[in-house]
Tab-separated table of C-alpha atoms and ligand atoms in Angstrom:
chain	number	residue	atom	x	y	z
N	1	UNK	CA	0.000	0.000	0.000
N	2	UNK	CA	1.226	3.343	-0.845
N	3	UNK	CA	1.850	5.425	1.955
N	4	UNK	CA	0.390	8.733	2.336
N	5	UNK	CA	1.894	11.661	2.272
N	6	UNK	CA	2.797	13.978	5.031
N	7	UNK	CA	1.839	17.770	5.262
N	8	UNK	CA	3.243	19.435	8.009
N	9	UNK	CA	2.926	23.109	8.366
N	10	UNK	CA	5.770	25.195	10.556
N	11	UNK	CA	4.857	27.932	11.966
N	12	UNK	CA	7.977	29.275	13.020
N	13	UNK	CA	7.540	31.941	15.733
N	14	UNK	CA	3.806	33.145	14.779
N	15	UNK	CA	0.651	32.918	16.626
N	16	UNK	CA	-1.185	33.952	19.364
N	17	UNK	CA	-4.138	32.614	21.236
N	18	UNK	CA	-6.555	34.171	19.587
N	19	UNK	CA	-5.168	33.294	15.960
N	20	UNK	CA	-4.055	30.102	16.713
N	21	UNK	CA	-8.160	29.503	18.328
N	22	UNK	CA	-9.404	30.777	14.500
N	23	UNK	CA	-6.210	29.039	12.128
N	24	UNK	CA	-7.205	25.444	13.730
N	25	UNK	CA	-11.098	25.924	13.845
N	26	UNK	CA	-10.638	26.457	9.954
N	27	UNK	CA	-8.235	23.662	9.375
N	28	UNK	CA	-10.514	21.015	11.300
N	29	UNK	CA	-13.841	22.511	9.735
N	30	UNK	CA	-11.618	22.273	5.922
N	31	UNK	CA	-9.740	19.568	5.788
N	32	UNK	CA	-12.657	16.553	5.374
N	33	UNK	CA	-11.707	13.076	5.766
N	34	UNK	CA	-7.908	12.623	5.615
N	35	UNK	CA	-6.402	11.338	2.360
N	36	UNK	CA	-2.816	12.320	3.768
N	37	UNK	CA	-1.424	12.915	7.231
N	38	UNK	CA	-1.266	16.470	7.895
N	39	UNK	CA	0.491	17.882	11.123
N	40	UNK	CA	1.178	21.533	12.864
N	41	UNK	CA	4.567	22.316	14.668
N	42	UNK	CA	3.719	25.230	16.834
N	43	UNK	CA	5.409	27.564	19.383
N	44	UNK	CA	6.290	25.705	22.722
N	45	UNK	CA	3.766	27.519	24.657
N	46	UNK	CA	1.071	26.600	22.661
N	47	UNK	CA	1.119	23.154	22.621
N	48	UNK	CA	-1.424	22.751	24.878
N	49	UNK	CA	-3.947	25.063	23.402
N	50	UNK	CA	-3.423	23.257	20.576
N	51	UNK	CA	-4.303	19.801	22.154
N	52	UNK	CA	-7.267	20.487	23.190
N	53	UNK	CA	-8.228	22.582	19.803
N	54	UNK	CA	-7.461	19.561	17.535
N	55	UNK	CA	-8.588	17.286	19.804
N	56	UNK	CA	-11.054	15.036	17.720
N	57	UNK	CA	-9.820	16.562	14.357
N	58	UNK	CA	-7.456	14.275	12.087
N	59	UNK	CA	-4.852	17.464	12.931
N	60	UNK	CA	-1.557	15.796	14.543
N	61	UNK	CA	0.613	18.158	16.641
N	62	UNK	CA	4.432	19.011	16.026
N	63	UNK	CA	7.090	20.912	17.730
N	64	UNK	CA	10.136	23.281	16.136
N	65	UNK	CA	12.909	21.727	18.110
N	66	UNK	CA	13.432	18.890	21.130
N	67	UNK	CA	16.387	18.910	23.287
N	68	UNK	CA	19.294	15.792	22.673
N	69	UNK	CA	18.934	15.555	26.689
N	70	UNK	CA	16.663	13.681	28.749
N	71	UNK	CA	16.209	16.233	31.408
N	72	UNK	CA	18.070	18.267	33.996
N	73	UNK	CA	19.668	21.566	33.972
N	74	UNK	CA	19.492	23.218	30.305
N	75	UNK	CA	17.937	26.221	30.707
N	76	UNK	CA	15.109	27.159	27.924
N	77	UNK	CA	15.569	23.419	26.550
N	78	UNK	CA	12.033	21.232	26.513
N	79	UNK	CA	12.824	17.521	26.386
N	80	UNK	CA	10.984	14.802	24.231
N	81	UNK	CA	9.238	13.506	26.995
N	82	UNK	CA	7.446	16.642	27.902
N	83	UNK	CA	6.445	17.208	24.109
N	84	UNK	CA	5.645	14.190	24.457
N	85	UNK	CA	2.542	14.394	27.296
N	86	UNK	CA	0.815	16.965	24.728
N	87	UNK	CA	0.101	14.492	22.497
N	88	UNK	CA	3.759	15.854	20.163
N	89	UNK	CA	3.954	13.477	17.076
N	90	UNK	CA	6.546	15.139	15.105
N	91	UNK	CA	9.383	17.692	16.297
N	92	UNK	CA	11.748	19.186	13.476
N	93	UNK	CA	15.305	19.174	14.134
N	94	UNK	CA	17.943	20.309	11.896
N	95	UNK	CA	15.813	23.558	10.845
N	96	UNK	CA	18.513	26.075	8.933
N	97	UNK	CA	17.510	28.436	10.951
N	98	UNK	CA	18.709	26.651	13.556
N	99	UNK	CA	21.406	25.863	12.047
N	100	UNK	CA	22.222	29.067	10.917
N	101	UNK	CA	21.113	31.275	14.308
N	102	UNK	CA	22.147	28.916	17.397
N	103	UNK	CA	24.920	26.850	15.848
N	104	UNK	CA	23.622	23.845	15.375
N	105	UNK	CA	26.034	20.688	13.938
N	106	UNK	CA	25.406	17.864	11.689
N	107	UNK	CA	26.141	16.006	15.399
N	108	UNK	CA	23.531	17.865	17.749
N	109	UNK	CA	20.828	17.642	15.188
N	110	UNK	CA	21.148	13.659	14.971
N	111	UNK	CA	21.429	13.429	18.483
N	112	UNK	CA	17.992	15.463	18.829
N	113	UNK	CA	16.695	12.956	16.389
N	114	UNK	CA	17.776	10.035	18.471
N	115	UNK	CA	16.072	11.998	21.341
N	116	UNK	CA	12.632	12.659	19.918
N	117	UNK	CA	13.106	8.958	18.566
N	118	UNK	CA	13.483	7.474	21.836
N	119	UNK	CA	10.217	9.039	22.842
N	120	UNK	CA	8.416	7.899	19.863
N	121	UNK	CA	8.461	11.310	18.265
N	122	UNK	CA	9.502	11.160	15.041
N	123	UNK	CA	11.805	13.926	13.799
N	124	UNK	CA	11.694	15.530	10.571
N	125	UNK	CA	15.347	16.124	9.718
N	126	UNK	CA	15.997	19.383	8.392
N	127	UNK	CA	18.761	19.143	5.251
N	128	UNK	CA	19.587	21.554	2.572
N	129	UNK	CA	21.885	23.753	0.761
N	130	UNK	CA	23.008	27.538	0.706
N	131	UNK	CA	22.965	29.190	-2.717
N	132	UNK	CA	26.329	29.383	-2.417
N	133	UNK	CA	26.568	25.759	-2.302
N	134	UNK	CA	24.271	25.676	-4.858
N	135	UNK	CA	26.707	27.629	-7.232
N	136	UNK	CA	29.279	25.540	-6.086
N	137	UNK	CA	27.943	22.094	-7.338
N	138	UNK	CA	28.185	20.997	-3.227
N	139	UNK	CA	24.504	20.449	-3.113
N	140	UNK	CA	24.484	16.695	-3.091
N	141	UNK	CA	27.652	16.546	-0.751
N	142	UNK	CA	25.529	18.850	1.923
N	143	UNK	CA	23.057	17.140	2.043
N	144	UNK	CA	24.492	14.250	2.256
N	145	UNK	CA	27.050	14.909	4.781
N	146	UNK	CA	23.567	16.124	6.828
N	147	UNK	CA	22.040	12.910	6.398
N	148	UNK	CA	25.327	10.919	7.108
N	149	UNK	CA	24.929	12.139	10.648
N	150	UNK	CA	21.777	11.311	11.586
N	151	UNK	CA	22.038	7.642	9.894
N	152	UNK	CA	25.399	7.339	11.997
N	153	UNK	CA	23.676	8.183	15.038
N	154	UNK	CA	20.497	6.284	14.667
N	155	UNK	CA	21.295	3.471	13.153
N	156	UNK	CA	18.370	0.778	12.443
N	157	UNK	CA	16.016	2.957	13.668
N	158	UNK	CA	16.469	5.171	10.628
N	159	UNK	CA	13.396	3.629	8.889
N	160	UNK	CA	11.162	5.948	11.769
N	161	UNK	CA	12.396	9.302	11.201
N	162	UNK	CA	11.142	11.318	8.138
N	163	UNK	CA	13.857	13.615	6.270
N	164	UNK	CA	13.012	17.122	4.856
N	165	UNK	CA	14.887	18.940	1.847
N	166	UNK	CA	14.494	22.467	2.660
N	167	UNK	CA	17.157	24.404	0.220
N	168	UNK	CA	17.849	27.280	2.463
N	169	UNK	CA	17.900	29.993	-0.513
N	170	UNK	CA	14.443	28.858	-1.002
N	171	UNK	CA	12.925	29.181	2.605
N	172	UNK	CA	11.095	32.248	3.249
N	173	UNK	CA	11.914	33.728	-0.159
N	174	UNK	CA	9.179	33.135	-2.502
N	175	UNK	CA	11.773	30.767	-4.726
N	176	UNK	CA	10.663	27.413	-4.612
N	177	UNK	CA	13.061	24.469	-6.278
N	178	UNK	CA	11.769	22.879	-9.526
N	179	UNK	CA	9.962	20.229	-9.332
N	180	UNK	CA	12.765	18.486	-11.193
N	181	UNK	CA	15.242	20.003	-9.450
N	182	UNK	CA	13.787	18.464	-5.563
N	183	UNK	CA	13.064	15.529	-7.094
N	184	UNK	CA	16.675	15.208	-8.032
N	185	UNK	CA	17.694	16.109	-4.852
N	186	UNK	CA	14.800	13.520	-3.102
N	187	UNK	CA	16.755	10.540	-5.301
N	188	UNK	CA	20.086	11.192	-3.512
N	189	UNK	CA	18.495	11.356	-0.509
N	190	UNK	CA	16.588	8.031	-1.264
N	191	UNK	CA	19.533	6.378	-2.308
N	192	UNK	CA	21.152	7.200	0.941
N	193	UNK	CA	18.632	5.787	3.117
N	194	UNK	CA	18.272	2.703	0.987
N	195	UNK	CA	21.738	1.860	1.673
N	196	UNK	CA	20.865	2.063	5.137
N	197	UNK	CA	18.014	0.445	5.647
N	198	UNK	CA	15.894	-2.089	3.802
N	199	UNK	CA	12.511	0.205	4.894
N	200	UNK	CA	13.869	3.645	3.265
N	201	UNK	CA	10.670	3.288	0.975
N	202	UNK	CA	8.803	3.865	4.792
N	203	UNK	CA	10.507	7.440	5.195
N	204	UNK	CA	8.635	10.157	4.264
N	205	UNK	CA	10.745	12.778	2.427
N	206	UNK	CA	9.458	15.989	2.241
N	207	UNK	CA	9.983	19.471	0.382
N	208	UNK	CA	10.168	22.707	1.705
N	209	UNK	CA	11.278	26.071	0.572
N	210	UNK	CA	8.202	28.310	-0.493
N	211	UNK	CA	5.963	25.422	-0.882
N	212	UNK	CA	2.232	27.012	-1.638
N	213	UNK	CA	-1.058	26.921	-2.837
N	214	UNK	CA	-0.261	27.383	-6.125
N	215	UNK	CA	3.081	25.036	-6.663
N	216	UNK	CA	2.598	22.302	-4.239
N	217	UNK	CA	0.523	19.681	-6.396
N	218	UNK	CA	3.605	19.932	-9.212
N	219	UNK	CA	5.769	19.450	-6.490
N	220	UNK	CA	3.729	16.613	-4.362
N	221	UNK	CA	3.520	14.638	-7.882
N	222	UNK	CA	7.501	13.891	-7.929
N	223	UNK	CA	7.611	10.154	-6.921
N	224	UNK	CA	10.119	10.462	-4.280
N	225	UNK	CA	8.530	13.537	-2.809
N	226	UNK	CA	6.129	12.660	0.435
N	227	UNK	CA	4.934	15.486	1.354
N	228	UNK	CA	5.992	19.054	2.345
N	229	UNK	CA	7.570	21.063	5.315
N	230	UNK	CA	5.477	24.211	4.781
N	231	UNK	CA	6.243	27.697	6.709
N	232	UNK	CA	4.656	30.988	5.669
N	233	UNK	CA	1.858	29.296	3.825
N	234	UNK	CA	0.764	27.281	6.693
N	235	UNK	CA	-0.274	30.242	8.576
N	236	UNK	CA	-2.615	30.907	6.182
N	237	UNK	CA	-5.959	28.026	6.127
N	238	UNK	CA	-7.025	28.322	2.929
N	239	UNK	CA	-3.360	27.570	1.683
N	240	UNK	CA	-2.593	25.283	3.985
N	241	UNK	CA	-5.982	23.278	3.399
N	242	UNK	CA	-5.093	23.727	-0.607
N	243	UNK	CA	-1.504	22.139	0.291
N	244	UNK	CA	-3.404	19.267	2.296
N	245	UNK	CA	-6.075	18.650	-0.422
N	246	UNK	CA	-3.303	18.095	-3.338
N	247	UNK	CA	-1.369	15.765	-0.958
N	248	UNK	CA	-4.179	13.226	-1.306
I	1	PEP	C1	10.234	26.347	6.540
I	1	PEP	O1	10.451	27.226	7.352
I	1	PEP	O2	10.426	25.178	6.853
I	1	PEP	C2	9.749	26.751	5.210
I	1	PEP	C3	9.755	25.867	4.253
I	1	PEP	O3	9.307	28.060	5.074
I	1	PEP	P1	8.566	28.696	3.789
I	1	PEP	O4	7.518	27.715	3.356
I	1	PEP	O5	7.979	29.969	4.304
I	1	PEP	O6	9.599	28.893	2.739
């Protein structure tokens, strides 16, 4: 059976009670019987609002980050076991903003996947080039090298996380990747799991970089593409519900 694809919307630091209250109500009312798995990773303090607001709704809940550590003192970090009692199904890890803005390695971001992991989160791993590794032809060898260390650290459990291609000179910038040029990028990334596991077909890659109403179907129809990571038009329903409905 063909899996189905995953939607997951990020809304980065946005929101507010009362927006969050009138984004969700729109999303559950919208999105009809689910043809694909479609997920919001929120602010921290919101994640219980949201649990009760998509409780009975086919919404599942994410977070933007999970700490590598179980607990103890790391000021401002939230563990995977307290995402965990609010109902947290995904976290991302490996965002390029958090790459880029709090320093975070190849080697922290697997060991936040083998965190979330060990809590039965499963963490969408953030990989992706700069334009200027674009220009350089390193595209394949960043990613790549991104991956590497998340395998390396999670070994046969590598089947359970899902991986997300977000070029970073398309995220936030209104320039999306071809079609053909993700899906190229999606192979490698296949390739690299399937020497790695014998369930790499069971990973859900996604896209991200200025995913929207208007591109995502072109981009959803790539066959190694399995969903999207999707920021500035998940804050919007009708997008986001446009995203969801090509995704079936
Ligand atoms: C993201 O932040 O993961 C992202 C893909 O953002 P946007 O869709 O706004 O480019």
């Amino acid at each position: 059976m063909e899996k189905k694809k995953l939607i997951a919307g990020n809304w980065k630091m946005n929101g507010s009670l009362a927006a969050n209250e009138a984004l969700v109500r729109a999303l559950a009312a919208g999105m009809g019987p689910a043809g694909c798995i479609a997920a919001v990773c929120v602010p921290a303090p919101y994640l219980a609002q949201l649990q009760a607001l998509r409780a009975g709704s086919a919404l599942e809940l994410g977070a933007q980050d999970v700490s590598a550590h179980e607990q103890g003192a790391y000021t401002g970090e939230l563990s995977a076991a307290m995402l965990k009692e609010f109902g947290v199904r995904y976290a991302i890890v490996g965002h390029s903003e958090r790459r880029q803005y709090h320093g975070e390695t190849d080697a922290l971001v697997a060991d936040k996947a083998k965190a979330a992991l060990a809590h039965g989160i499963t963490p969408i791993c953030c990989v992706g080039e700069t334009l200027a590794e674009r220009e350089a032809g390193k595209t394949e060898e960043v990613v790549k090298r991104q991956l590497a260390a998340v395998i390396h650290t999670n070994g046969h459990c590598i089947s359970e996380i899902a991986v997300a291609y977000e070029p970073v000179w398309a995220i936030g910038t209104g320039k999306t990747a071809t079609p053909e040029q993700a899906q190229q990028v999606h192979a490698v990334l296949r390739a690299q799991l399937k020497a790695a596991t014998p369930h790499a077909e069971r990973v859900h890659i996604l896209y991200g970089g200025s995913m929207n109403a208007a591109n995502a179907a072109s981009l959803l129809a790539q066959p190694d593409i399995d969903g999207g990571l999707i920021g500035g038009a998940s804050l919007k329903a009708a997008d986001f519900l446009t995203i969801i409905a090509a995704a079936r």
